[in-house]
Coordinates of C-alpha atoms in Angstrom, one line a residue:
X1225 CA -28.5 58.2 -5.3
X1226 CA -26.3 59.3 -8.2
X1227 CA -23.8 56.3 -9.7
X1228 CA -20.3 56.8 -8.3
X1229 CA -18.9 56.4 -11.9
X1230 CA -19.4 57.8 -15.1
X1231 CA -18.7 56.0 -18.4
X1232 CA -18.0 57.6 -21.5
X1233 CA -16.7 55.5 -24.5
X1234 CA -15.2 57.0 -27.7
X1235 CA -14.4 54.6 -30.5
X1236 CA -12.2 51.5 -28.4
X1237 CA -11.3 54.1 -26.4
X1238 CA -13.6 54.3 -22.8
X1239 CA -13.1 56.4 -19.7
X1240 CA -13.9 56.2 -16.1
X1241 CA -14.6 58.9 -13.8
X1242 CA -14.7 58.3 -10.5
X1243 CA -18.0 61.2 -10.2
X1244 CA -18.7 62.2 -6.2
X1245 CA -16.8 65.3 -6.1
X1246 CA -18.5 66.3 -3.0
X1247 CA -16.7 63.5 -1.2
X1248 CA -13.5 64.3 -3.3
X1249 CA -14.0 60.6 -4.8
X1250 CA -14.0 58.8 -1.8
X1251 CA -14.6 55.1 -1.9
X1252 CA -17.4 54.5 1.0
X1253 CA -19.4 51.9 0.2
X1254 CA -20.1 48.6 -0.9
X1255 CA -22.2 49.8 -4.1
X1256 CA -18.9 51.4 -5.4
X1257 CA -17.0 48.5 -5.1
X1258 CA -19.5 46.6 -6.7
X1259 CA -20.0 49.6 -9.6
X1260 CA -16.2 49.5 -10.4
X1261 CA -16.0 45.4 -10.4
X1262 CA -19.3 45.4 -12.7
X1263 CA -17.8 48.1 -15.2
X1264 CA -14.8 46.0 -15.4
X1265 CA -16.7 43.0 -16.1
X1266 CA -18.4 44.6 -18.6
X1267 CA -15.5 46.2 -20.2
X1268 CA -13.6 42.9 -20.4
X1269 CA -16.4 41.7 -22.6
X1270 CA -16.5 44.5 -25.1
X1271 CA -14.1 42.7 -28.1
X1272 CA -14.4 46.7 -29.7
X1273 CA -12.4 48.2 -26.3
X1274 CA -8.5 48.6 -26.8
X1275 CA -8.0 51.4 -23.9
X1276 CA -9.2 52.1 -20.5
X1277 CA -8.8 56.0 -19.0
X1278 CA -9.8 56.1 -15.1
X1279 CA -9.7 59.4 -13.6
X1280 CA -11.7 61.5 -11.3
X1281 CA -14.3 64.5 -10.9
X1282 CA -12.4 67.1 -10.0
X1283 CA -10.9 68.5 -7.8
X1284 CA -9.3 65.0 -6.6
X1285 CA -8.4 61.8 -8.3
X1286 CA -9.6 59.5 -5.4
X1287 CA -9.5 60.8 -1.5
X1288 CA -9.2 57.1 -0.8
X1289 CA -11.1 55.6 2.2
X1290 CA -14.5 57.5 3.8
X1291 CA -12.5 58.9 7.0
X1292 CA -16.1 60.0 8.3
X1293 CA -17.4 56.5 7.4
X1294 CA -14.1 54.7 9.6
X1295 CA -15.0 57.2 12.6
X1296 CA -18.7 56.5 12.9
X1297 CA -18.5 53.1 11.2
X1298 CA -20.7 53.1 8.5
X1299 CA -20.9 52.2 4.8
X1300 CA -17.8 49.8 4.4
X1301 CA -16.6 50.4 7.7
X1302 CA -19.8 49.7 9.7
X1303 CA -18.3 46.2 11.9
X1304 CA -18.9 44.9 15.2
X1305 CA -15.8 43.2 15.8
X1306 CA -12.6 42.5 13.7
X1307 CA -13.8 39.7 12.1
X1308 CA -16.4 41.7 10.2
X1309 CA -14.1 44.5 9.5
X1310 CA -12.1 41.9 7.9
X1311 CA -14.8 40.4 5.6
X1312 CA -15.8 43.8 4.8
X1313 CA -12.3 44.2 3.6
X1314 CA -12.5 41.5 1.4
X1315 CA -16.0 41.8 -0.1
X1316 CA -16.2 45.6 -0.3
X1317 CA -13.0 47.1 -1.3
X1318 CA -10.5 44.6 -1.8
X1319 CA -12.5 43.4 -4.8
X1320 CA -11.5 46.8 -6.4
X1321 CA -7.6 45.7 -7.1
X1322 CA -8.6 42.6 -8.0
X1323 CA -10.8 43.8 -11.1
X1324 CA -8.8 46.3 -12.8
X1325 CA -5.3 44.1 -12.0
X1326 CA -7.1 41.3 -14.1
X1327 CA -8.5 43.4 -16.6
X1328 CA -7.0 42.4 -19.8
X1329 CA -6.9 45.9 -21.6
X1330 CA -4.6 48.4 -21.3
X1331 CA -5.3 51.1 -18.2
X1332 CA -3.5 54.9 -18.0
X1333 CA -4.6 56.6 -14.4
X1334 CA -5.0 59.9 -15.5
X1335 CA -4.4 61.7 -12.0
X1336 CA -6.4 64.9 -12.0
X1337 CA -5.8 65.7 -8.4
X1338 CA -5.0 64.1 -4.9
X1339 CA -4.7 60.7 -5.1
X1340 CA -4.3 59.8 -1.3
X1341 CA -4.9 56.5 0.7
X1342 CA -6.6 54.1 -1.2
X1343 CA -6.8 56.4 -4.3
X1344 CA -3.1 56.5 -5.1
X1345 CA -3.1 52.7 -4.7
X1346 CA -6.2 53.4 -7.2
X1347 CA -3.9 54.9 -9.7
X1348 CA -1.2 52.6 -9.4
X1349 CA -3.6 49.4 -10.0
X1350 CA -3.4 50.9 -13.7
X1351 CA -0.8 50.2 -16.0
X1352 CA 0.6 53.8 -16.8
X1353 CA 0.1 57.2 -14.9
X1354 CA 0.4 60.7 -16.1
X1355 CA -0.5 63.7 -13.7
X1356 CA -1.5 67.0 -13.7
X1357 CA 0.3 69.8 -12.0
X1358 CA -2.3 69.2 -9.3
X1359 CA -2.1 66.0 -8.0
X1360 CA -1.2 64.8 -5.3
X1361 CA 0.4 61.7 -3.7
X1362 CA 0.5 60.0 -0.3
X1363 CA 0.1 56.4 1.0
X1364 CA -1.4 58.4 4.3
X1365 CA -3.3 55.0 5.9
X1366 CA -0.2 55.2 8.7
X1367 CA -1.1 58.9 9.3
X1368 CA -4.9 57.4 10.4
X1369 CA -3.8 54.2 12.3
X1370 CA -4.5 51.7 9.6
X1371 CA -2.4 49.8 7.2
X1372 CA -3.3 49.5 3.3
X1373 CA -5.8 47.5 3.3
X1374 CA -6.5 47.8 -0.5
X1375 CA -3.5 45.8 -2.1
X1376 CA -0.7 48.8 -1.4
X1377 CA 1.8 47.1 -0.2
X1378 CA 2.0 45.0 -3.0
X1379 CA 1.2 47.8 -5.7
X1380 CA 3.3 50.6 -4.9
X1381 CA 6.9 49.0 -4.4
X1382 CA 6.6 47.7 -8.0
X1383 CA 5.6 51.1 -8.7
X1384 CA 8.4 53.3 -6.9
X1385 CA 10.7 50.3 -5.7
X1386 CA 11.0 49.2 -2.9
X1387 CA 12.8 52.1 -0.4
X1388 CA 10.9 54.6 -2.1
X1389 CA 7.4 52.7 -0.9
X1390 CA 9.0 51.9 2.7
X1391 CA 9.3 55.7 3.1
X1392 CA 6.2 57.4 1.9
X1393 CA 4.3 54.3 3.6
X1394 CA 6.3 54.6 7.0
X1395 CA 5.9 58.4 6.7
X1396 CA 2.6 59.2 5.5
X1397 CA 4.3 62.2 3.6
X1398 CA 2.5 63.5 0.4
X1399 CA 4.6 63.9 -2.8
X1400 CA 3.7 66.7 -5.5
X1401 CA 3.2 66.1 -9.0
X1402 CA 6.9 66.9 -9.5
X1403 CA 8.1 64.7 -6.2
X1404 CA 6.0 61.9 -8.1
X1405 CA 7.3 62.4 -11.4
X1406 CA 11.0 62.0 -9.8
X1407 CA 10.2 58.9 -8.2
X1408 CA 8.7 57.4 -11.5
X1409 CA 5.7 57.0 -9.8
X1410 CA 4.0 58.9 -13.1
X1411 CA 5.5 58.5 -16.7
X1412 CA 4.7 62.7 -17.2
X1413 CA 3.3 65.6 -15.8
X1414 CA 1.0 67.8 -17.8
X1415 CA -0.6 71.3 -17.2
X1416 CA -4.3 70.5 -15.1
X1417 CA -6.0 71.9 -18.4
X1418 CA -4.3 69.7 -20.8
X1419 CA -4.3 66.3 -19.1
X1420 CA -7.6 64.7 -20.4
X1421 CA -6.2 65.7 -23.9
X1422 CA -2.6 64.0 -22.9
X1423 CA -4.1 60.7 -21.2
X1424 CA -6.6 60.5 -24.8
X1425 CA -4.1 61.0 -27.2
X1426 CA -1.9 58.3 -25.1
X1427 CA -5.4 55.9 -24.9
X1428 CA -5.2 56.7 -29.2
X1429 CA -1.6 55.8 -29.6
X1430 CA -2.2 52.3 -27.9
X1431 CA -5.5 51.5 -29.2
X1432 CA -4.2 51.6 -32.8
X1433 CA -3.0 48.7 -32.1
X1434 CA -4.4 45.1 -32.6
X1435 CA -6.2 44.3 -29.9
X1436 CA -5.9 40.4 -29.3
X1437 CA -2.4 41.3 -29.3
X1438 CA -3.1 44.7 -26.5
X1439 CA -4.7 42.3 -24.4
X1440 CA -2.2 39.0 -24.7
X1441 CA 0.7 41.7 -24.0
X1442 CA -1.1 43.1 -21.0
X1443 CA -1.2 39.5 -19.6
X1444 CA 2.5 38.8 -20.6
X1445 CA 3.5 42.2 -18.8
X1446 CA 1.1 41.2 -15.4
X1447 CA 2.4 37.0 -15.5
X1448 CA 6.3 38.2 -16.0
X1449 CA 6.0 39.8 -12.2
X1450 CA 5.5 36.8 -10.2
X1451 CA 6.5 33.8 -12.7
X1452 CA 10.5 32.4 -13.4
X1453 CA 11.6 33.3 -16.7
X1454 CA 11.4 29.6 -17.9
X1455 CA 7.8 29.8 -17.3
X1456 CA 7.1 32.9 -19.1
X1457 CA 8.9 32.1 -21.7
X1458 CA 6.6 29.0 -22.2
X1459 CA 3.3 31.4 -21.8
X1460 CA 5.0 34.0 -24.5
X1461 CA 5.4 31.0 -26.3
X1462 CA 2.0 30.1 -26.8
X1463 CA 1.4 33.4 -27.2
X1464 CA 3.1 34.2 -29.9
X1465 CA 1.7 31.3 -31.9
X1466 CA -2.1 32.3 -31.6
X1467 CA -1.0 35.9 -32.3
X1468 CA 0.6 34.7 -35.4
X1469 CA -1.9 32.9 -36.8
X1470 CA -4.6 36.6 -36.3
X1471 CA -5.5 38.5 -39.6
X1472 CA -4.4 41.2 -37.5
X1473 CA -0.6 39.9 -37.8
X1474 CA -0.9 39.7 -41.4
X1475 CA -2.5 43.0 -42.4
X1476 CA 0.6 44.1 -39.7
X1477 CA 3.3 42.7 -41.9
X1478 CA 1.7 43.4 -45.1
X1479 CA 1.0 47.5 -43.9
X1480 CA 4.9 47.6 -42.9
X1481 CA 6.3 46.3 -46.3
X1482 CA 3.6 48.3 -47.8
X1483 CA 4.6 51.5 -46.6
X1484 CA 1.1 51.9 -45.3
X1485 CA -1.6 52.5 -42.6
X1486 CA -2.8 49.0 -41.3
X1487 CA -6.3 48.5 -40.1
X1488 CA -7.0 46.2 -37.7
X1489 CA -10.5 44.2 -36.8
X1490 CA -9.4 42.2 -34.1
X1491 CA -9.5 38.9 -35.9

């Protein structure tokens, strides 16, 4: 069986394609859950990765669930009774949210296609979006009987707001790459040819950056949504007094009164 991702890297930059076109990226099983956990894990650990690209195979981003799978019940969805659909739910694909929230680098979703179900809750797991004039958007689980069962309910109102997540979830409705781009669901939308080319020279402009510093924002950014301001202030504190004790800040300061270029190791 083929691996359900492909992993390129280039420089601190690596990308993730979601690769079973033939199932239009469909997660169905518990050995893509564990393959995107596992190249998280990995990528967390690699100190010379600034910038994570996740996209699909065309023609889609992510179709989301296995709708064959949830009508014969196999792959994730093979259960007896609800309390094994519900632990399959939490050890196949629920781990999948869970991984690339944590992951400390920086994530763009660049959204190649359809993105429905599951795979738009896929895209908004990253931390910036940009489309292609193809894509696709619908959180479609009411349009099948289910609810999100992946995390969307949480993810896409602090993605589109609140009223704007109550409708497409309540409706089902898909959203174009234009419709999206209005509801600030993606930062831009680029022609299908040139999107790969958009999302790396984004991944470039990020990863120029000191890393330590990528990776402490990231957190900052993820802690800010659930913590008072007191306590984030007391994180960003600490913080900002490791960061300023890097070599990174100092070549940073230096370059800038320098008039020039920094390099940065990481250190």
């Amino acid at each position: 069986m083929a691996d359900f991702l492909k992993i390129e890297q280039d420089g601190p930059v690596v990308t993730i394609t979601l690769n079973a076109p033939e199932r239009r990226n469909a997660i169905s099983s518990f050995a893509d859950c564990d393959e995107v956990e596992d190249a998280c894990r990995r990528i967390a650990r690699d100190d010379s990765l600034r910038c994570v690209i996740v996209t699909g195979a065309d023609p889609a981003f992510c179709a989301g669930g296995d709708l064959k799978g949830m009508r014969d019940r196999t792959g994730i969805m093979a259960a007896k009774n609800a309390a094994e659909m519900r632990e399959n739910y939490r050890r196949g694909i629920q781990r999948i949210p869970l991984a690339l929230w944590e992951l400390d680098l920086p994530t763009i979703a660049a959204i190649n296609g359809p993105a429905i179900g599951a795979g738009l809750d896929l895209a908004c797991m990253c931390d910036m979006r940009i489309a292609s004039e193809k894509a696709i958007f619908a959180e479609s689980f009411v349009r099948v009987g289910i609810v999100p069962g992946d995390g969307g309910a949480w993810l896409l109102p602090r993605a589109v707001g609140l009223a704007m997540a109550a409708e497409m979830s309540f409706t089902g409705d898909p959203l174009n790459a234009e419709q999206g781009l209005a509801a600030r669901l993606v930062s831009r939308v680029v022609p299908h040819a040139e999107l790969m080319a958009a999302a790396k020279e984004l991944a470039a402009r990020v990863a120029k950056n000191p890393p330590q510093v990528l990776r402490m924002t990231k957190r900052l950014l993820r802690e800010g949504q659930h913590m008072s301001l007191a306590s984030l202030l007391e994180l960003s504190a600490s913080y900002q007094a490791i960061a300023q004790e890097t070599e990174d800040h100092r070549e940073a300061v230096g370059a800038m009164l320098e008039k020039r270029q920094a390099t940065f190791t990481g250190r």
